[in-house]
mmCIF file of C-alpha atoms and ligand atoms in Angstrom:
data_model
loop_
_atom_site.group_PDB
_atom_site.id
_atom_site.type_symbol
_atom_site.label_atom_id
_atom_site.label_comp_id
_atom_site.label_asym_id
_atom_site.label_seq_id
_atom_site.Cartn_x
_atom_site.Cartn_y
_atom_site.Cartn_z
ATOM 1 C CA MET A 1 75.188 98.610 101.652
ATOM 2 C CA TRP A 2 71.417 98.888 102.121
ATOM 3 C CA THR A 3 70.936 100.302 98.621
ATOM 4 C CA VAL A 4 72.608 97.197 97.201
ATOM 5 C CA ALA A 5 70.756 94.860 99.606
ATOM 6 C CA THR A 6 67.328 96.220 98.657
ATOM 7 C CA TYR A 7 68.254 96.235 94.969
ATOM 8 C CA VAL A 8 69.293 92.539 95.083
ATOM 9 C CA LEU A 9 66.133 91.601 96.988
ATOM 10 C CA LYS A 10 63.948 93.466 94.471
ATOM 11 C CA GLN A 11 65.610 91.670 91.565
ATOM 12 C CA ARG A 12 65.138 88.297 93.218
ATOM 13 C CA MET A 13 61.492 89.007 94.043
ATOM 14 C CA SER A 14 60.831 90.058 90.448
ATOM 15 C CA GLY A 15 62.415 86.792 89.229
ATOM 16 C CA THR A 16 65.110 88.536 87.146
ATOM 17 C CA LYS A 17 67.763 85.929 86.361
ATOM 18 C CA ARG A 18 70.593 88.214 85.271
ATOM 19 C CA TYR A 19 70.931 91.724 86.647
ATOM 20 C CA PRO A 20 73.802 94.232 86.933
ATOM 21 C CA LEU A 21 75.284 95.472 90.203
ATOM 22 C CA VAL A 22 78.036 97.767 88.903
ATOM 23 C CA LEU A 23 78.226 99.332 85.469
ATOM 24 C CA MET A 24 81.855 99.494 84.312
ATOM 25 C CA LEU A 25 81.597 102.698 82.304
ATOM 26 C CA GLU A 26 84.836 103.436 80.470
ATOM 27 C CA PRO A 27 84.602 106.987 79.151
ATOM 28 C CA LEU A 28 87.982 106.724 77.383
ATOM 29 C CA PHE A 29 91.040 104.466 77.088
ATOM 30 C CA ARG A 30 93.871 106.986 77.076
ATOM 31 C CA CYS A 31 95.983 107.458 80.155
ATOM 32 C CA ASN A 32 98.900 109.450 81.503
ATOM 33 C CA LEU A 33 100.594 106.220 82.633
ATOM 34 C CA ALA A 34 101.519 103.054 80.739
ATOM 35 C CA CYS A 35 101.513 100.275 83.344
ATOM 36 C CA ALA A 36 103.043 96.935 82.342
ATOM 37 C CA GLY A 37 99.922 94.970 83.396
ATOM 38 C CA CYS A 38 97.397 97.247 81.648
ATOM 39 C CA GLY A 39 95.192 95.895 78.875
ATOM 40 C CA LYS A 40 93.608 99.221 77.982
ATOM 41 C CA VAL A 41 96.272 101.683 76.879
ATOM 42 C CA GLN A 42 97.663 99.495 74.096
ATOM 43 C CA TYR A 43 94.995 100.612 71.613
ATOM 44 C CA PRO A 44 96.142 102.512 68.502
ATOM 45 C CA PRO A 45 96.191 106.330 68.683
ATOM 46 C CA HIS A 46 92.923 106.904 66.801
ATOM 47 C CA ILE A 47 91.082 104.788 69.415
ATOM 48 C CA LEU A 48 92.872 106.464 72.333
ATOM 49 C CA LYS A 49 91.691 109.843 71.050
ATOM 50 C CA LYS A 50 88.035 108.830 71.248
ATOM 51 C CA GLN A 51 85.787 109.208 74.272
ATOM 52 C CA LEU A 52 82.162 108.844 75.312
ATOM 53 C CA SER A 53 80.058 112.007 75.490
ATOM 54 C CA PRO A 54 78.196 112.757 78.740
ATOM 55 C CA GLU A 55 74.912 111.933 76.942
ATOM 56 C CA GLU A 56 76.244 108.502 75.900
ATOM 57 C CA CYS A 57 77.304 107.852 79.500
ATOM 58 C CA PHE A 58 73.877 108.813 80.883
ATOM 59 C CA ALA A 59 72.059 106.710 78.275
ATOM 60 C CA ALA A 60 74.146 103.627 79.194
ATOM 61 C CA VAL A 61 73.537 104.175 82.916
ATOM 62 C CA GLU A 62 69.784 104.504 82.438
ATOM 63 C CA GLU A 63 69.604 101.585 80.054
ATOM 64 C CA CYS A 64 71.261 99.108 82.405
ATOM 65 C CA GLY A 65 69.923 100.400 85.745
ATOM 66 C CA ALA A 66 72.816 99.260 88.001
ATOM 67 C CA PRO A 67 72.864 101.087 91.364
ATOM 68 C CA MET A 68 76.641 101.615 91.197
ATOM 69 C CA VAL A 69 78.816 102.997 88.417
ATOM 70 C CA SER A 70 82.552 102.464 88.231
ATOM 71 C CA LEU A 71 84.422 104.897 85.991
ATOM 72 C CA PRO A 72 87.668 103.176 85.019
ATOM 73 C CA GLY A 73 89.634 103.756 81.836
ATOM 74 C CA GLY A 74 92.170 104.884 80.814
ATOM 75 C CA GLU A 75 92.369 107.818 83.168
ATOM 76 C CA PRO A 76 88.903 109.398 83.573
ATOM 77 C CA LEU A 77 90.384 112.710 84.779
ATOM 78 C CA LEU A 78 91.792 113.202 81.242
ATOM 79 C CA HIS A 79 88.229 113.368 79.883
ATOM 80 C CA PRO A 80 87.460 117.079 79.332
ATOM 81 C CA GLN A 81 83.809 116.613 80.433
ATOM 82 C CA ILE A 82 84.394 114.322 83.393
ATOM 83 C CA VAL A 83 82.916 116.835 85.865
ATOM 84 C CA GLU A 84 79.707 117.022 83.817
ATOM 85 C CA ILE A 85 79.571 113.201 83.672
ATOM 86 C CA VAL A 86 80.066 112.856 87.435
ATOM 87 C CA ASN A 87 77.487 115.546 88.252
ATOM 88 C CA GLY A 88 74.963 113.924 85.893
ATOM 89 C CA LEU A 89 75.436 110.561 87.604
ATOM 90 C CA ILE A 90 75.088 112.112 91.060
ATOM 91 C CA ALA A 91 71.822 113.752 89.907
ATOM 92 C CA ARG A 92 70.665 110.231 88.960
ATOM 93 C CA LYS A 93 71.540 109.039 92.495
ATOM 94 C CA LYS A 94 74.159 106.559 91.310
ATOM 95 C CA TYR A 95 77.020 105.570 93.592
ATOM 96 C CA ILE A 96 80.122 106.427 91.580
ATOM 97 C CA TYR A 97 83.631 105.058 91.922
ATOM 98 C CA LEU A 98 85.905 107.285 89.877
ATOM 99 C CA CYS A 99 89.036 105.160 89.360
ATOM 100 C CA THR A 100 92.087 107.343 89.003
ATOM 101 C CA ASN A 101 95.855 107.010 89.152
ATOM 102 C CA ALA A 102 95.660 110.396 90.927
ATOM 103 C CA LEU A 103 98.404 112.090 88.905
ATOM 104 C CA GLU A 104 95.859 114.830 88.136
ATOM 105 C CA LEU A 105 93.696 114.463 91.240
ATOM 106 C CA LYS A 106 95.015 117.292 93.402
ATOM 107 C CA ARG A 107 94.782 119.783 90.514
ATOM 108 C CA ARG A 108 91.240 118.765 89.519
ATOM 109 C CA LEU A 109 89.664 118.449 92.991
ATOM 110 C CA PRO A 110 88.349 122.052 93.184
ATOM 111 C CA GLU A 111 86.077 121.260 90.196
ATOM 112 C CA PHE A 112 84.227 118.513 92.126
ATOM 113 C CA THR A 113 81.832 118.753 95.057
ATOM 114 C CA PRO A 114 81.934 116.189 97.883
ATOM 115 C CA SER A 115 78.890 113.905 97.857
ATOM 116 C CA LYS A 116 77.895 110.624 99.456
ATOM 117 C CA TYR A 117 77.474 109.353 95.885
ATOM 118 C CA LEU A 118 81.055 110.130 94.786
ATOM 119 C CA THR A 119 84.136 108.136 95.784
ATOM 120 C CA PHE A 120 87.597 108.615 94.314
ATOM 121 C CA SER A 121 89.055 105.134 93.965
ATOM 122 C CA VAL A 122 92.783 105.751 93.754
ATOM 123 C CA HIS A 123 94.957 103.213 91.959
ATOM 124 C CA LEU A 124 97.726 102.430 94.435
ATOM 125 C CA ASP A 125 99.366 99.017 94.045
ATOM 126 C CA GLY A 126 101.414 98.886 97.226
ATOM 127 C CA GLN A 127 104.181 100.680 99.082
ATOM 128 C CA ARG A 128 106.237 103.314 97.256
ATOM 129 C CA GLU A 129 108.750 101.041 95.532
ATOM 130 C CA HIS A 130 106.178 98.407 94.600
ATOM 131 C CA HIS A 131 103.657 100.934 93.270
ATOM 132 C CA ASP A 132 106.239 102.813 91.200
ATOM 133 C CA PHE A 133 107.396 99.480 89.762
ATOM 134 C CA SER A 134 103.834 98.403 89.036
ATOM 135 C CA VAL A 135 102.879 101.619 87.223
ATOM 136 C CA CYS A 136 106.331 101.939 85.586
ATOM 137 C CA ARG A 137 106.761 105.465 86.920
ATOM 138 C CA GLU A 138 109.151 106.687 89.599
ATOM 139 C CA GLY A 139 107.467 109.231 91.852
ATOM 140 C CA GLY A 140 103.953 107.962 90.992
ATOM 141 C CA TYR A 141 103.293 106.876 94.588
ATOM 142 C CA ASP A 142 104.154 110.249 96.115
ATOM 143 C CA ILE A 143 101.911 112.138 93.685
ATOM 144 C CA ALA A 144 99.008 109.745 94.305
ATOM 145 C CA VAL A 145 99.388 110.041 98.077
ATOM 146 C CA GLU A 146 99.372 113.837 97.827
ATOM 147 C CA GLY A 147 96.115 113.589 95.849
ATOM 148 C CA ILE A 148 94.572 111.214 98.408
ATOM 149 C CA LYS A 149 95.460 113.448 101.346
ATOM 150 C CA GLU A 150 94.072 116.542 99.640
ATOM 151 C CA ALA A 151 90.837 114.722 98.714
ATOM 152 C CA VAL A 152 90.381 113.473 102.295
ATOM 153 C CA LYS A 153 91.079 116.993 103.593
ATOM 154 C CA ARG A 154 88.411 118.447 101.302
ATOM 155 C CA GLY A 155 85.800 115.976 102.583
ATOM 156 C CA PHE A 156 85.677 113.573 99.631
ATOM 157 C CA ARG A 157 85.124 109.856 100.007
ATOM 158 C CA VAL A 158 88.344 108.054 99.041
ATOM 159 C CA THR A 159 89.276 104.403 98.687
ATOM 160 C CA THR A 160 92.418 102.816 97.288
ATOM 161 C CA ASN A 161 92.384 100.217 94.563
ATOM 162 C CA ALA A 162 95.242 97.709 94.264
ATOM 163 C CA THR A 163 95.970 94.993 91.726
ATOM 164 C CA PHE A 164 98.486 92.345 92.760
ATOM 165 C CA PHE A 165 100.698 90.368 90.390
ATOM 166 C CA ASP A 166 103.279 87.622 90.717
ATOM 167 C CA GLY A 167 106.222 88.555 92.918
ATOM 168 C CA THR A 168 104.084 90.533 95.390
ATOM 169 C CA ASP A 169 105.533 90.468 98.906
ATOM 170 C CA PRO A 170 102.644 89.856 101.355
ATOM 171 C CA ASN A 171 104.506 91.563 104.220
ATOM 172 C CA SER A 172 104.886 94.689 102.141
ATOM 173 C CA VAL A 173 101.164 94.598 101.260
ATOM 174 C CA ARG A 174 100.248 94.390 104.939
ATOM 175 C CA GLY A 175 102.503 97.377 105.648
ATOM 176 C CA PHE A 176 100.785 99.158 102.760
ATOM 177 C CA PHE A 177 97.365 98.549 104.377
ATOM 178 C CA ASP A 178 98.632 100.310 107.533
ATOM 179 C CA GLU A 179 99.879 103.235 105.439
ATOM 180 C CA VAL A 180 96.669 103.809 103.486
ATOM 181 C CA MET A 181 94.403 103.510 106.524
ATOM 182 C CA ALA A 182 96.570 106.171 108.221
ATOM 183 C CA MET A 183 95.874 108.469 105.241
ATOM 184 C CA GLY A 184 92.191 108.514 106.215
ATOM 185 C CA VAL A 185 90.756 106.473 103.336
ATOM 186 C CA GLU A 186 87.414 104.721 103.852
ATOM 187 C CA GLY A 187 88.555 101.348 102.659
ATOM 188 C CA ILE A 188 90.814 99.256 100.490
ATOM 189 C CA VAL A 189 89.833 97.495 97.267
ATOM 190 C CA LEU A 190 92.036 94.720 95.918
ATOM 191 C CA SER A 191 92.120 92.157 93.168
ATOM 192 C CA PRO A 192 94.566 89.808 91.486
ATOM 193 C CA GLY A 193 95.569 90.993 88.014
ATOM 194 C CA TYR A 194 94.032 89.510 84.881
ATOM 195 C CA SER A 195 96.326 88.196 82.143
ATOM 196 C CA TYR A 196 95.326 90.586 79.370
ATOM 197 C CA GLU A 197 96.605 89.344 76.018
ATOM 198 C CA LYS A 198 97.573 92.925 75.137
ATOM 199 C CA ALA A 199 99.527 93.623 78.345
ATOM 200 C CA PRO A 200 103.268 93.980 77.673
ATOM 201 C CA ASP A 201 104.519 92.015 80.701
ATOM 202 C CA GLN A 202 102.815 88.580 80.551
ATOM 203 C CA ALA A 203 105.220 86.952 83.046
ATOM 204 C CA ARG A 204 103.676 88.822 85.996
ATOM 205 C CA PHE A 205 100.257 87.145 86.080
ATOM 206 C CA LEU A 206 99.283 84.736 88.852
ATOM 207 C CA GLY A 207 97.644 81.297 88.487
ATOM 208 C CA ARG A 208 94.692 80.400 90.761
ATOM 209 C CA ALA A 209 96.694 78.378 93.305
ATOM 210 C CA ARG A 210 99.245 81.177 93.672
ATOM 211 C CA VAL A 211 96.444 83.742 94.018
ATOM 212 C CA ARG A 212 94.931 81.783 96.917
ATOM 213 C CA ARG A 213 98.326 81.354 98.608
ATOM 214 C CA LEU A 214 99.175 85.044 98.254
ATOM 215 C CA PHE A 215 95.819 86.293 99.526
ATOM 216 C CA ARG A 216 95.779 83.796 102.412
ATOM 217 C CA ALA A 217 99.122 85.234 103.518
ATOM 218 C CA ILE A 218 97.939 88.829 103.081
ATOM 219 C CA LEU A 219 94.417 88.643 104.501
ATOM 220 C CA SER A 220 94.716 86.137 107.382
ATOM 221 C CA ASN A 221 95.544 87.452 110.867
ATOM 222 C CA ARG A 222 94.344 90.843 109.725
ATOM 223 C CA LYS A 223 94.376 93.991 111.820
ATOM 224 C CA LYS A 224 91.106 95.478 113.067
ATOM 225 C CA THR A 225 92.182 98.869 111.708
ATOM 226 C CA TRP A 226 92.102 97.589 108.106
ATOM 227 C CA LYS A 227 88.832 98.329 106.316
ATOM 228 C CA PHE A 228 87.987 96.724 102.983
ATOM 229 C CA ASN A 229 85.487 98.264 100.644
ATOM 230 C CA MET A 230 84.557 94.853 99.277
ATOM 231 C CA SER A 231 82.351 91.906 100.097
ATOM 232 C CA PRO A 232 84.011 89.835 102.876
ATOM 233 C CA LEU A 233 82.825 86.760 100.983
ATOM 234 C CA PHE A 234 84.854 87.790 97.934
ATOM 235 C CA LEU A 235 87.929 88.134 100.158
ATOM 236 C CA GLU A 236 87.258 84.612 101.483
ATOM 237 C CA PHE A 237 87.072 83.438 97.864
ATOM 238 C CA LEU A 238 90.515 84.944 97.191
ATOM 239 C CA MET A 239 91.872 83.229 100.316
ATOM 240 C CA GLY A 240 90.596 79.866 99.051
ATOM 241 C CA ASP A 241 87.808 79.514 101.648
ATOM 242 C CA ARG A 242 84.944 79.666 99.123
ATOM 243 C CA LYS A 243 84.290 78.266 95.680
ATOM 244 C CA TYR A 244 82.452 80.635 93.375
ATOM 245 C CA GLU A 245 81.602 80.738 89.703
ATOM 246 C CA CYS A 246 81.886 83.942 87.732
ATOM 247 C CA THR A 247 78.896 86.306 87.331
ATOM 248 C CA PRO A 248 80.058 88.348 84.330
ATOM 249 C CA TRP A 249 76.698 90.090 83.816
ATOM 250 C CA GLY A 250 77.010 91.499 87.370
ATOM 251 C CA SER A 251 79.533 94.098 86.110
ATOM 252 C CA PRO A 252 78.621 94.851 82.481
ATOM 253 C CA ALA A 253 81.098 97.052 80.607
ATOM 254 C CA TYR A 254 80.249 99.906 78.254
ATOM 255 C CA ASN A 255 82.798 101.910 76.236
ATOM 256 C CA ILE A 256 83.290 103.603 72.866
ATOM 257 C CA PHE A 257 82.728 100.272 71.056
ATOM 258 C CA GLY A 258 79.402 99.516 72.808
ATOM 259 C CA TRP A 259 78.448 96.838 75.384
ATOM 260 C CA GLN A 260 81.401 94.484 75.722
ATOM 261 C CA LYS A 261 80.872 90.689 75.623
ATOM 262 C CA PRO A 262 81.043 89.047 78.095
ATOM 263 C CA CYS A 263 82.848 91.190 80.694
ATOM 264 C CA TYR A 264 85.216 94.065 81.381
ATOM 265 C CA LEU A 265 88.245 91.834 80.688
ATOM 266 C CA LEU A 266 87.407 89.892 77.529
ATOM 267 C CA GLN A 267 86.433 91.228 74.143
ATOM 268 C CA ASP A 268 84.315 88.648 72.373
ATOM 269 C CA GLY A 269 82.351 91.252 70.453
ATOM 270 C CA TYR A 270 80.088 94.173 71.277
ATOM 271 C CA THR A 271 76.377 94.877 71.203
ATOM 272 C CA GLU A 272 74.533 98.128 70.661
ATOM 273 C CA THR A 273 72.154 97.705 73.585
ATOM 274 C CA TYR A 274 72.313 96.311 77.096
ATOM 275 C CA LYS A 275 69.279 94.119 76.365
ATOM 276 C CA GLU A 276 71.092 92.599 73.410
ATOM 277 C CA LEU A 277 74.172 91.977 75.607
ATOM 278 C CA ILE A 278 72.109 90.056 78.150
ATOM 279 C CA GLU A 279 70.066 88.151 75.587
ATOM 280 C CA THR A 280 72.695 87.240 72.978
ATOM 281 C CA THR A 281 75.839 86.513 75.017
ATOM 282 C CA LYS A 282 76.474 82.782 75.413
ATOM 283 C CA TRP A 283 77.069 83.064 79.148
ATOM 284 C CA GLU A 284 77.593 79.307 79.526
ATOM 285 C CA GLU A 285 80.849 79.683 77.553
ATOM 286 C CA TYR A 286 82.486 81.734 80.337
ATOM 287 C CA GLY A 287 83.739 81.124 83.867
ATOM 288 C CA VAL A 288 86.062 78.377 85.095
ATOM 289 C CA ALA A 289 83.458 75.592 84.815
ATOM 290 C CA SER A 290 83.034 76.328 81.093
ATOM 291 C CA GLY A 291 86.621 75.218 80.381
ATOM 292 C CA ASN A 292 87.229 78.443 78.449
ATOM 293 C CA PRO A 293 91.033 78.934 78.649
ATOM 294 C CA LYS A 294 90.579 82.714 78.837
ATOM 295 C CA CYS A 295 88.736 82.215 82.150
ATOM 296 C CA ALA A 296 90.917 79.435 83.577
ATOM 297 C CA ASN A 297 93.094 81.643 85.810
ATOM 298 C CA CYS A 298 90.668 84.474 86.421
ATOM 299 C CA MET A 299 89.675 85.405 89.995
ATOM 300 C CA VAL A 300 89.180 89.075 89.257
ATOM 301 C CA SER A 301 86.726 91.184 91.245
ATOM 302 C CA CYS A 302 84.580 92.272 88.284
ATOM 303 C CA GLY A 303 83.622 88.626 87.672
ATOM 304 C CA TYR A 304 83.570 87.156 91.161
ATOM 305 C CA GLU A 305 82.598 89.968 93.494
ATOM 306 C CA PRO A 306 79.055 90.112 92.060
ATOM 307 C CA THR A 307 78.766 86.376 92.871
ATOM 308 C CA ALA A 308 79.849 87.096 96.449
ATOM 309 C CA VAL A 309 77.471 90.067 96.806
ATOM 310 C CA ILE A 310 74.502 88.085 95.470
ATOM 311 C CA ASP A 311 75.431 85.204 97.797
ATOM 312 C CA GLY A 312 75.670 87.609 100.742
ATOM 313 C CA PHE A 313 72.316 89.271 100.191
ATOM 314 C CA GLY A 314 70.550 86.268 98.687
ATOM 315 C CA SER A 315 70.212 83.985 101.733
ATOM 316 C CA LEU A 316 70.358 84.093 105.523
ATOM 317 C CA LYS A 317 73.428 81.821 105.423
ATOM 318 C CA GLY A 318 75.198 84.190 103.038
ATOM 319 C CA PHE A 319 74.187 87.227 105.088
ATOM 320 C CA TRP A 320 75.479 85.625 108.293
ATOM 321 C CA GLY A 321 78.753 84.790 106.495
ATOM 322 C CA MET A 322 79.082 88.439 105.533
ATOM 323 C CA ILE A 323 78.513 89.689 109.084
ATOM 324 C CA ARG A 324 80.956 87.128 110.493
ATOM 325 C CA GLY A 325 83.535 88.015 107.829
ATOM 326 C CA THR A 326 83.224 91.746 108.561
ATOM 327 C CA PHE A 327 84.300 91.258 112.169
ATOM 328 C CA SER A 328 86.671 88.293 111.886
ATOM 329 C CA THR A 329 90.451 88.672 111.930
ATOM 330 C CA TYR A 330 90.907 85.235 110.243
ATOM 331 C CA LYS A 331 93.480 83.846 112.662
ATOM 332 C CA ASP A 332 95.618 81.261 110.845
ATOM 333 C CA GLU A 333 98.960 79.845 112.010
ATOM 334 C CA HIS A 334 99.829 78.402 108.597
ATOM 335 C CA ALA A 335 99.332 81.827 106.991
ATOM 336 C CA LEU A 336 101.719 83.349 109.553
ATOM 337 C CA ARG A 337 104.375 80.897 108.390
ATOM 338 C CA LEU A 338 103.772 81.945 104.773
ATOM 339 C CA LEU A 339 104.703 85.486 105.809
ATOM 340 C CA ASN A 340 108.123 84.271 106.919
ATOM 341 C CA GLU A 341 108.958 82.693 103.561
ATOM 342 C CA PRO A 342 111.358 84.668 101.369
ATOM 343 C CA ALA A 343 109.740 86.983 98.827
ATOM 344 C CA PRO A 344 109.026 84.977 95.611
ATOM 345 C CA HIS A 345 111.459 86.624 93.209
ATOM 346 C CA GLY A 346 113.661 88.835 95.344
ATOM 347 C CA PRO A 347 113.715 92.595 94.942
ATOM 348 C CA ALA A 348 112.206 93.935 91.733
ATOM 349 C CA SER A 349 113.782 96.575 89.535
ATOM 350 C CA LEU A 350 111.786 99.394 87.994
ATOM 351 C CA VAL A 351 110.887 98.830 84.346
ATOM 352 C CA GLN A 352 109.983 102.025 82.543
ATOM 353 C CA ILE A 353 108.099 101.031 79.402
ATOM 354 C CA GLU A 354 107.773 103.582 76.680
ATOM 355 C CA ARG A 355 104.793 105.868 77.156
ATOM 356 C CA PRO A 356 102.962 106.581 73.896
ATOM 357 C CA SER A 357 103.475 110.187 72.774
ATOM 358 C CA HIS A 358 99.691 110.667 72.524
ATOM 359 C CA ALA A 359 99.098 109.693 76.157
ATOM 360 C CA TYR A 360 98.508 113.228 77.436
ATOM 361 C CA GLU A 361 96.367 114.439 74.551
ATOM 362 C CA GLU A 362 92.922 115.712 75.447
ATOM 363 C CA THR A 363 90.425 115.789 72.627
ATOM 364 C CA ASN A 364 86.738 116.099 71.993
ATOM 365 C CA ALA A 365 86.919 113.759 69.004
HETATM 366 S S1 SF4 B 401 96.753 103.836 85.406
HETATM 367 FE FE1 SF4 B 401 97.868 102.096 84.522
HETATM 368 S S2 SF4 B 401 96.396 100.383 84.662
HETATM 369 FE FE2 SF4 B 401 95.199 102.282 84.902
HETATM 370 S S3 SF4 B 401 94.533 102.785 82.830
HETATM 371 FE FE3 SF4 B 401 96.441 103.898 83.183
HETATM 372 S S4 SF4 B 401 98.020 102.571 82.319
HETATM 373 FE FE4 SF4 B 401 96.198 101.302 82.596
HETATM 374 S S1 SF4 B 402 86.038 84.327 84.492
HETATM 375 FE FE1 SF4 B 402 87.002 86.364 84.322
HETATM 376 S S2 SF4 B 402 87.515 86.585 82.149
HETATM 377 FE FE2 SF4 B 402 85.999 84.906 82.316
HETATM 378 S S3 SF4 B 402 84.009 85.897 82.038
HETATM 379 FE FE3 SF4 B 402 84.407 85.855 84.224
HETATM 380 S S4 SF4 B 402 85.358 87.858 84.662
HETATM 381 FE FE4 SF4 B 402 85.477 87.523 82.445
#
């Protein structure tokens, strides 16, 4: 927390208008799952075979200077040099969130060394049935939980990372929070899904009003045992208590195509350098206020959590809001009533979408 606080203060004192908080460094797009809401694994095979080299990863990290690095994908544990990448980032004192579906986690753990800089952020979208439905894979939950428990046992920092779509049952999510905290994880990360144009199941995405209703039901009247590895102000934004605009440059994305304009979710072109990304992107064309239809329903963490973090560390009022939010249980009678409403679409059935035959390939290409 203090690393981020001092970083934000330094940027403000130096008068920098746009600065990154988390680099979204995607070392590859291929994955050993094919989730229905994923916008990454639909690339053609020749793209899925490509990956960033460790040197390309280090150059991007040094070029942008963000104090935190998120390693999403694809599945980073399928990258044959992922250990070298992680160790190089630790040597650079970057706080790393290695996002994994954990299918390979237990097997690969002996290759990593616990560090305060390394957190495994395990993709877990809810209780067993909900997670298996979400990732289109029966048994996915049990494997991920085994990986989490082993990582905790070996002294690694572990968080869980959930994306919620339409049809999510808030009661089940609250039960899920109890389950993951009992596994010994440090905290929970959550976000509504983004309606990727390439994702196969478009019907599952939530509009803004439904996002606020869902998260108000989930996050009000919360238990003291639940820990969230996120800005409390961002959670208040999801619950509809705060109005924020997007800060897309707060989480710049770098992958095999270059620096992605304007954010991790949209692809309006690429630049070769970070400087070019910051200087040539027409930032005013993004965010809800811009009227851009691609941004109209977005409340995703990579765009709005940087706004919340900058708000929290940028003023005494914001800082006080963060402290208050950390210790509040958000008592709310109306939200309790929302929990008693029937689940939006009744019980879901598991949809197994076809996994591309190249999904498990590992290559140095
Ligand atoms: S785990 Fe699912 S959401 Fe994540 S990269 Fe793989 S297919 Fe996409
Ligand atoms: S609103 Fe969402 S999609 Fe639009 S720029 Fe921000 S993060 Fe990207």
